[in-house]
Short mmCIF file of C-alpha atoms and ligand atoms in Angstrom, two decimals:
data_model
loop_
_atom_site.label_atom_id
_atom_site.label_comp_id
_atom_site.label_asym_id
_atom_site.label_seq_id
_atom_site.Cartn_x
_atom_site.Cartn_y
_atom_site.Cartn_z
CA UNK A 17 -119.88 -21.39 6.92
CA UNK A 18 -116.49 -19.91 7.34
CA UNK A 19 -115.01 -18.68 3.61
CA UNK A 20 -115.47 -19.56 0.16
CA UNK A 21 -112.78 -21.96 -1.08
CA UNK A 22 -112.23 -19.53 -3.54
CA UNK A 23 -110.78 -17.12 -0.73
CA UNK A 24 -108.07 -19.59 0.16
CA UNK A 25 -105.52 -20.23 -2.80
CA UNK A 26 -101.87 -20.54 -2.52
CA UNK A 27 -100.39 -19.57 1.23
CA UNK A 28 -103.67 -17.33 2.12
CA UNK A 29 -104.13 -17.28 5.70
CA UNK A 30 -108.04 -15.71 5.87
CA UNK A 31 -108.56 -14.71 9.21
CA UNK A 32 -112.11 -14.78 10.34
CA UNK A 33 -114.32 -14.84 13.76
CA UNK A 34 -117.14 -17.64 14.23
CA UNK A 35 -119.35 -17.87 17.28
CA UNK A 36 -116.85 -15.46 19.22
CA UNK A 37 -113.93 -17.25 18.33
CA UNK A 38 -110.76 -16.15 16.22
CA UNK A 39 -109.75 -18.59 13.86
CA UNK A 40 -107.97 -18.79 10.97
CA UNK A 41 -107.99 -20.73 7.82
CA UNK A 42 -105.53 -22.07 5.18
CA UNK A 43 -105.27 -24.73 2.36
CA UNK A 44 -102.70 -27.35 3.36
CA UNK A 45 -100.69 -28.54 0.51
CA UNK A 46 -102.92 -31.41 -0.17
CA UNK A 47 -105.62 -29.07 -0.74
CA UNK A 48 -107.58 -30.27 2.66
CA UNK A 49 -108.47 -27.11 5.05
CA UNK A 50 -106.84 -26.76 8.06
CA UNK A 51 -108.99 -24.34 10.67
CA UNK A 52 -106.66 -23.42 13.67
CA UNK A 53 -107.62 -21.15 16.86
CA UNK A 54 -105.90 -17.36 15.35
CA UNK A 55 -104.55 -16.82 18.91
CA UNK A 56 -100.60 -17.69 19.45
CA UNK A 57 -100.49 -19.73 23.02
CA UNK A 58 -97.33 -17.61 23.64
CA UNK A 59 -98.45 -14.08 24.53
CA UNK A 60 -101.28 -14.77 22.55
CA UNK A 61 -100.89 -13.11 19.24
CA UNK A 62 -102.60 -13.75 15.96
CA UNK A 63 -101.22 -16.00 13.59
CA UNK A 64 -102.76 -14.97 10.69
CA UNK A 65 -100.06 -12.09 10.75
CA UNK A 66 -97.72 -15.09 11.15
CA UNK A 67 -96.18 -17.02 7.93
CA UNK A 68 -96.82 -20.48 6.19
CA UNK A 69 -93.84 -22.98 6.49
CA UNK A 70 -95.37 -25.93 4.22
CA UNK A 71 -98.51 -27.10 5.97
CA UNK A 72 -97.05 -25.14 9.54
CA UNK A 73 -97.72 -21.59 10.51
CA UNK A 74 -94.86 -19.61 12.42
CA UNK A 75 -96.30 -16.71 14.60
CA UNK A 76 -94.07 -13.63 13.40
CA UNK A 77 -94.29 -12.53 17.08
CA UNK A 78 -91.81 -14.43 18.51
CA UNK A 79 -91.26 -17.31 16.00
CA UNK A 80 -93.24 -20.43 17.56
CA UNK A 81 -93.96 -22.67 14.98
CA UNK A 82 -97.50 -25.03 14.95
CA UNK A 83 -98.51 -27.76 12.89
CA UNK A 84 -101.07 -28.14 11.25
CA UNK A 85 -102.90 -30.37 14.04
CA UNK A 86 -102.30 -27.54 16.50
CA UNK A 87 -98.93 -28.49 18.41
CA UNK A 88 -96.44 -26.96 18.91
CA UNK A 89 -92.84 -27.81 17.19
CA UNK A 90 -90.61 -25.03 17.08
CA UNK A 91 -90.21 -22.95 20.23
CA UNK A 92 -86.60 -20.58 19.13
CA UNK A 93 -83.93 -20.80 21.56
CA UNK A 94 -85.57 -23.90 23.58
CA UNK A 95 -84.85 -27.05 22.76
CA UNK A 96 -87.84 -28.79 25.13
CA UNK A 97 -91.61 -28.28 24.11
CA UNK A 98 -94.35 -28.60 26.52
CA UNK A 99 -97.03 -30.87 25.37
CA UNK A 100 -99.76 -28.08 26.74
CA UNK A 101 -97.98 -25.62 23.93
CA UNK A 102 -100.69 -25.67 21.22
CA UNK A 103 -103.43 -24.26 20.01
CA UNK A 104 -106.77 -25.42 19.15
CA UNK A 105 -107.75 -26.67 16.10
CA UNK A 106 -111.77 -27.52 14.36
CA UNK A 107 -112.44 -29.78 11.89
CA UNK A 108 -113.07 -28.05 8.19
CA UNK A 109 -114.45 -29.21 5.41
CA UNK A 110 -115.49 -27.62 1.92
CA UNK A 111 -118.52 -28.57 -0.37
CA UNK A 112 -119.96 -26.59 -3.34
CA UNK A 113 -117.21 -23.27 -3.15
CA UNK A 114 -118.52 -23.24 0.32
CA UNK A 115 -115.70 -23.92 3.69
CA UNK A 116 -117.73 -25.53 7.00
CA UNK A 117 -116.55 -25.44 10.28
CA UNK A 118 -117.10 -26.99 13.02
CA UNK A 119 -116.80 -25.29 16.16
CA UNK A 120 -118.05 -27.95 18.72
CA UNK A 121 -116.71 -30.86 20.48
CA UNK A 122 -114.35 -32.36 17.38
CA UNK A 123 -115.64 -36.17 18.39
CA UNK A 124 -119.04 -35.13 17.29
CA UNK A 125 -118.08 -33.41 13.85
CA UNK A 126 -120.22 -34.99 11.16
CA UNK A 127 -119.86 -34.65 7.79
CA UNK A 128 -123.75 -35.71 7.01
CA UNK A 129 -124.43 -32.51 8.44
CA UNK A 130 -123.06 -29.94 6.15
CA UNK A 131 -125.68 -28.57 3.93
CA UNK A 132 -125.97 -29.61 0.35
CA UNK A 133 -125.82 -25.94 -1.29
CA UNK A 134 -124.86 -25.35 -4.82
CA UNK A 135 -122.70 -22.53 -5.30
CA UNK A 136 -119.79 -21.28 -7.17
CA UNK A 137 -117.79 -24.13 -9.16
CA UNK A 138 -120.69 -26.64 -9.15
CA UNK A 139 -121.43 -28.20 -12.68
CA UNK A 140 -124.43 -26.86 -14.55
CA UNK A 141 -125.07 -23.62 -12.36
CA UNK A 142 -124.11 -20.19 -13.39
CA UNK A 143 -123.15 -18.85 -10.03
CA UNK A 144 -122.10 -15.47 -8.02
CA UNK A 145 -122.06 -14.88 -4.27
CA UNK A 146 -121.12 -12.10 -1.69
CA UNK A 147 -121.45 -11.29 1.87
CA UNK A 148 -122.99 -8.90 4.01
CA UNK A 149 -122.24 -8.40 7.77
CA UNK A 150 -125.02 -7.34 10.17
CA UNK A 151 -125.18 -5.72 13.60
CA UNK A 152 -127.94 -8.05 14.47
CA UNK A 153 -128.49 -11.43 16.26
CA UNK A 154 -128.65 -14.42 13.59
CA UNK A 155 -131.89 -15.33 14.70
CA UNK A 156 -133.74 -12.37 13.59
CA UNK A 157 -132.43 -12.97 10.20
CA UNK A 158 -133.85 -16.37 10.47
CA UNK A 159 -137.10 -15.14 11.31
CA UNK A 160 -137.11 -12.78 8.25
CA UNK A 161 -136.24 -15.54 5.79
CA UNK A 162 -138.59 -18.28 7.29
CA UNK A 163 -141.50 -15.46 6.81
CA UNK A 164 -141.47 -14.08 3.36
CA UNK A 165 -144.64 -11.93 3.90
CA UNK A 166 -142.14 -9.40 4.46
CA UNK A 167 -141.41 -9.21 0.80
CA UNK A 168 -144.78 -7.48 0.63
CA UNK A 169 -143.65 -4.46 2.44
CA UNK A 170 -139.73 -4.46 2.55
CA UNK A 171 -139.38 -5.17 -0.58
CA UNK A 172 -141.74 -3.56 -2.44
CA UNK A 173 -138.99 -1.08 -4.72
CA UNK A 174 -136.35 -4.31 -5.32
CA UNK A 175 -138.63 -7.00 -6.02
CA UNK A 176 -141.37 -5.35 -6.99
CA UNK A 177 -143.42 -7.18 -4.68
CA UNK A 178 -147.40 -7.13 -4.45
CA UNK A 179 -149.08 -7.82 -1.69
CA UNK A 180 -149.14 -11.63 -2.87
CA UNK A 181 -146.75 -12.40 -0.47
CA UNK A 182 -148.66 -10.87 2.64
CA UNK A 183 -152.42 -12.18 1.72
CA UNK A 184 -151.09 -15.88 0.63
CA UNK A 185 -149.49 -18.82 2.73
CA UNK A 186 -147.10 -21.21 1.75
CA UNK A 187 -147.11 -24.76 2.78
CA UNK A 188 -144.15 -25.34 5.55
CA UNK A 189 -143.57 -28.83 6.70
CA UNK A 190 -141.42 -29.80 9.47
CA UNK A 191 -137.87 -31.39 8.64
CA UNK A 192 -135.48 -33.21 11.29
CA UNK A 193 -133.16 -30.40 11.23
CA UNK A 194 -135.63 -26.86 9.38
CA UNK A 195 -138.32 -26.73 8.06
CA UNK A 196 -139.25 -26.63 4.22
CA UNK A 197 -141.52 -23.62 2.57
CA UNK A 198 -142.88 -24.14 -1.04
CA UNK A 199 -145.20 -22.32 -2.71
CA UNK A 200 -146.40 -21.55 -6.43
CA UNK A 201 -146.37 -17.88 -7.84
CA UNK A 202 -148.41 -18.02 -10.55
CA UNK A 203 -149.29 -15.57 -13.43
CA UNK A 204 -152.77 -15.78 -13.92
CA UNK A 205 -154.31 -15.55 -10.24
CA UNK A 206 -152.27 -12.97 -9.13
CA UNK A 207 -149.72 -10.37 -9.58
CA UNK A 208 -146.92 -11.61 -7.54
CA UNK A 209 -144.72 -8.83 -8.88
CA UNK A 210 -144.79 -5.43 -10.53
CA UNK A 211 -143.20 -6.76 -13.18
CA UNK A 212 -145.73 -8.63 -15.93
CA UNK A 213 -145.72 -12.40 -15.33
CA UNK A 214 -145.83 -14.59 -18.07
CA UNK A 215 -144.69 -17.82 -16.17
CA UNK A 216 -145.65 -19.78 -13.18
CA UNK A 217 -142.92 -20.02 -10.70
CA UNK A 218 -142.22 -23.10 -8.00
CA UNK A 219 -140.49 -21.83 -4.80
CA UNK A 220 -139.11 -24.51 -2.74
CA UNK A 221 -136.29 -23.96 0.05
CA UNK A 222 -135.15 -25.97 3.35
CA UNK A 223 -134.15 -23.65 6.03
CA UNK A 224 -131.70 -25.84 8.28
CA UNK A 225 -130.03 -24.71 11.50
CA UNK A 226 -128.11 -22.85 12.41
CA UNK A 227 -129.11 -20.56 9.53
CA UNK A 228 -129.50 -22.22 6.18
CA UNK A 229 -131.78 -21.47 2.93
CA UNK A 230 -131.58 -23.87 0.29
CA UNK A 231 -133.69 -22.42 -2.11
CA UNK A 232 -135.26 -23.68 -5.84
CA UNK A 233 -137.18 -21.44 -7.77
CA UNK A 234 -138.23 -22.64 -11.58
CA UNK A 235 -139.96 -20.71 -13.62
CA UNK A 236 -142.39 -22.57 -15.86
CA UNK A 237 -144.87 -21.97 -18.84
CA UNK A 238 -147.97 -20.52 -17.91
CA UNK A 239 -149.86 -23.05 -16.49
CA UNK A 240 -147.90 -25.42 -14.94
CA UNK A 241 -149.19 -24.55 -11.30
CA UNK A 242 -152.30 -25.75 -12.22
CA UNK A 243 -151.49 -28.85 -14.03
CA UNK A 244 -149.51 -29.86 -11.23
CA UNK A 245 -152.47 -29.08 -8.86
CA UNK A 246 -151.12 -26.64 -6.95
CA UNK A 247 -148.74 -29.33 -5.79
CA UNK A 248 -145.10 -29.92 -6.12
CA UNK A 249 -144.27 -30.03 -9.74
CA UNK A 250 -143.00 -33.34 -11.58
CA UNK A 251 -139.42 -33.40 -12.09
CA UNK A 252 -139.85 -33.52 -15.83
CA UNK A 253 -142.49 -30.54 -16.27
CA UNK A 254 -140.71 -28.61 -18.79
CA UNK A 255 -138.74 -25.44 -17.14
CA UNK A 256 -138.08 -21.66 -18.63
CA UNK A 257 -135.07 -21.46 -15.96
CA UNK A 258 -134.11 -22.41 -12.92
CA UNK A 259 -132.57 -20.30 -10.05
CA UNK A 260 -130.73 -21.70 -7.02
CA UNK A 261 -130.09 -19.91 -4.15
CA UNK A 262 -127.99 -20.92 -0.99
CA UNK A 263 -127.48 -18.78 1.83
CA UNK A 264 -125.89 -19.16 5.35
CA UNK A 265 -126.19 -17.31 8.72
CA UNK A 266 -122.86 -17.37 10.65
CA UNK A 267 -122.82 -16.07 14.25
CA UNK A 268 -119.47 -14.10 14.87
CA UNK A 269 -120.09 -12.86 18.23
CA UNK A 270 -122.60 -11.37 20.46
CA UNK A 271 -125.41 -9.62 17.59
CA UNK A 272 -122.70 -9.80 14.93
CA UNK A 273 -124.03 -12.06 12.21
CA UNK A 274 -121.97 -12.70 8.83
CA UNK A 275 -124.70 -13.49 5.75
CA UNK A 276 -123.00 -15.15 3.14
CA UNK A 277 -124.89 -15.50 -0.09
CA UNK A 278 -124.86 -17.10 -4.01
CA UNK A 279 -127.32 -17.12 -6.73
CA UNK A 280 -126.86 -19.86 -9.30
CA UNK A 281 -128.74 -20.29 -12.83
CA UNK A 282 -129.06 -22.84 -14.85
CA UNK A 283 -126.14 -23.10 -17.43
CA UNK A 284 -127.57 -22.03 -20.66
CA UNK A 285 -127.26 -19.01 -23.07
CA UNK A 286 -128.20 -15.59 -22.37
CA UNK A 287 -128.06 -16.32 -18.43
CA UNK A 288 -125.33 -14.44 -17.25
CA UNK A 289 -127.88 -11.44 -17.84
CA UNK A 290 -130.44 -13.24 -16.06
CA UNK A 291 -127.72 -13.87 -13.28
CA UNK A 292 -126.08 -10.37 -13.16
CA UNK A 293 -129.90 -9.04 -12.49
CA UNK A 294 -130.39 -10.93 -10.41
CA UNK A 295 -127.45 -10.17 -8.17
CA UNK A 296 -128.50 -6.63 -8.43
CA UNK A 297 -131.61 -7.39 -7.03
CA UNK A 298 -130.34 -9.77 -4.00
CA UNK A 299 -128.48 -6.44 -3.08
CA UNK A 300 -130.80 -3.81 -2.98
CA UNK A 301 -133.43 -6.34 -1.43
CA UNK A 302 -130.66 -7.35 1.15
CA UNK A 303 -129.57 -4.07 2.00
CA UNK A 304 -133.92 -3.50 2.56
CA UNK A 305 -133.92 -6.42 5.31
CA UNK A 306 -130.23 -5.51 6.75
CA UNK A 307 -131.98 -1.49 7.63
CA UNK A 308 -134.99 -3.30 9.09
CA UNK A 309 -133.65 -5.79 10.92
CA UNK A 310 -130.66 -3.64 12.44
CA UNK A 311 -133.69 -1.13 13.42
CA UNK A 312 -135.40 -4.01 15.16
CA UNK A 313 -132.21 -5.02 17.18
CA UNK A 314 -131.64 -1.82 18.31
CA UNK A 315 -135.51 -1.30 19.53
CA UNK A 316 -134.82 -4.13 21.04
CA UNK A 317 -131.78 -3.52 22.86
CA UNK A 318 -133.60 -0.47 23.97
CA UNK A 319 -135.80 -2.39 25.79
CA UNK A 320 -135.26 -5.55 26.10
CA UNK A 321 -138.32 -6.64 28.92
CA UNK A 322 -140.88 -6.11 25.98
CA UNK A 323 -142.35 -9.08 24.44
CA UNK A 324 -142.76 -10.06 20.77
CA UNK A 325 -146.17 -10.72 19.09
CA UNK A 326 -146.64 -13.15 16.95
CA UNK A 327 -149.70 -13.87 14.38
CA UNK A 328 -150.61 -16.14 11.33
CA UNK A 329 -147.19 -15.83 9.36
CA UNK A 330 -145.01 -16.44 12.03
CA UNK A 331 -145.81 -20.06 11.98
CA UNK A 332 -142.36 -20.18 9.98
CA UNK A 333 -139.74 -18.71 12.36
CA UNK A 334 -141.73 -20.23 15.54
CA UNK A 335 -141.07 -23.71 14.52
CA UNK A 336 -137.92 -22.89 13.09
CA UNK A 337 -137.10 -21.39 16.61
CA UNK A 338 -138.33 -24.97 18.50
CA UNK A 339 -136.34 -26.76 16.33
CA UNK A 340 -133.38 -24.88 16.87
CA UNK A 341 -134.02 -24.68 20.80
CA UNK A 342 -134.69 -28.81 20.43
CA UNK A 343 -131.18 -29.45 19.13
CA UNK A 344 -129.82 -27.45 21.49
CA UNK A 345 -131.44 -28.89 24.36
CA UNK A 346 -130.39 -32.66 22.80
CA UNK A 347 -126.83 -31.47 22.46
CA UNK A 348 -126.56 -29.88 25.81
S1 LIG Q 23 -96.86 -14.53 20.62
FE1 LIG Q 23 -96.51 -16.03 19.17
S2 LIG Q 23 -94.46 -16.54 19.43
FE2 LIG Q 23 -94.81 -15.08 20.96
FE1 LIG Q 24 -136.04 -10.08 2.74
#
């Protein structure tokens, strides 16, 4: 995940990093996404501080001119262009308000992979988003959101949380590329939250690599957990609301992780309330796991020789870790 599509209108040029990288994106005037290397092969300059000609950028350093597959066409006062004069581009795609790119080989760009999220402009969803940037590597945050027994502790004042999330497990079931965690909350065998509970709730999300979470959470008359047995409930079990959130990890560089974030509701009146609160609680939670985890990376840094232990919840993150480790072995 790169932008939101809504960053890019007109002539933008949104200059971002990814995996180390400086790239920078802009809507060609087709409306596709172009994602081009923000470094100018002259004396290396950005070209975000450059200027759109049609689907072209000109670097405002010296006036080279690429297009939009990289070369370059324009070198002022030279009429021959070496082929080597370009820059690199990645292939970009966007889906759901959300911009993908992908930094790897461009042969082996495939458009199966990008994540079905639903997020801002999708039909039926009510839907805000931010971002938060964290001094941290991305795989601690993927620890912390394939282990919500953390919500117990760090998030005890924004959620409200009990110790429901510490003393139960959720069922997590290996997927080719995550895992997915589901679980009930329900509001007669315990107190999930501080808040009363008048509903039972169905948590579902896939956590997919690099750093995904596709999550479902429907709230459902009292009762429902049980009717469904505890299992997965039938798509036509009558629902109070439903909340959809889809978050992504992207590396930037070296423990620099960008967390982009929406929360959609279902469309349907009185909502936006239901929405706005909830976007005040994804920020004061967030800003909980962003202290903690930063703390962690810097004990860590500190020391870097000692070892991790892990226990009973951390069956999440350590398969999440294998499978991540798998595909990178496969692509190597
Ligand atoms: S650095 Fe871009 S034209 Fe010279
Ligand atoms: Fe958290």
């Amino acid at each position: 995940m790169a932008a939101w599509s809504s960053e890019l209108v007109g002539e933008a040029m949104m200059p971002r990093e990814v995996l180390g990288e400086p790239i920078v994106l802009y809507r060609a005037a087709d409306g596709s996404i172009v994602c081009m290397e923000d470094r100018c092969c002259h004396r290396l300059a950005p070209l975000s501080l450059g200027e759109r000609d049609g689907d072209a950028v000109r670097c405002l350093y010296h006036g080279f001119k690429f297009a939009r597959d990289g070369a370059c066409v324009e070198i002022p006062g030279q009429k021959t262009i070496p082929r080597s004069a370009c820059v690199q581009t990645y292939p970009a795609t966007e889906k759901g308000g959300w911009i993908w790119v992908w930094m790897g080989d461009p042969a082996r760009a495939n458009l199966d992979l990008v994540p079905p999220a639903i997020g801002p402009g999708d039909e039926g969803w009510l839907t805000d988003q931010s971002h938060l940037d964290y001094d941290a590597d991305y795989q601690l945050i993927n620890d912390n959101l394939t282990d919500f027994s953390h919500l117990s502790y760090v998030h005890r004042n924004s959620f409200g949380a009990t110790e429901f999330f510490a003393d139960t497990r959720p069922k997590v079931t290996r997927l080719d590329r995550g895992i997915r965690i589901q679980r009930w909350m329900t509001s007669d065998t315990s107190k999930v939250m501080e808040t009363a509970e008048t509903h039972d709730r169905f948590q579902t999300y896939d956590y997919l690599v690099p750093g995904i979470l596709l999550m479902r959470t429907t709230s459902y008359p009292a009762g429902a957990a049980q009717a469904s047995g505890h299992d997965e409930p039938a798509e036509d079990l009558p629902k109070l609301i439903e909340v959809f959130s889809s978050q992504a990890l992207t590396p930037i560089g070296a423990q620099k992780t960008r967390y982009y974030f929406s929360n959609s509701v279902n469309e349907a009146p009185g909502n936006e309330h239901a929405l706005a609160g909830l976007m005040a609680m994804t920020f004061a939670a967030f800003a909980e796991d962003k202290a903690m985890i930063e703390g962690q990376q810097r004990i860590i840094n500190a020391d870097p020789t000692r070892k991790e232990r892990l226990f009973g919840h951390d069956s999440g993150p350590v398969q999440m870790r294998r499978v991540i480790a798998e595909l990178i072995e496969a692509e190597q």
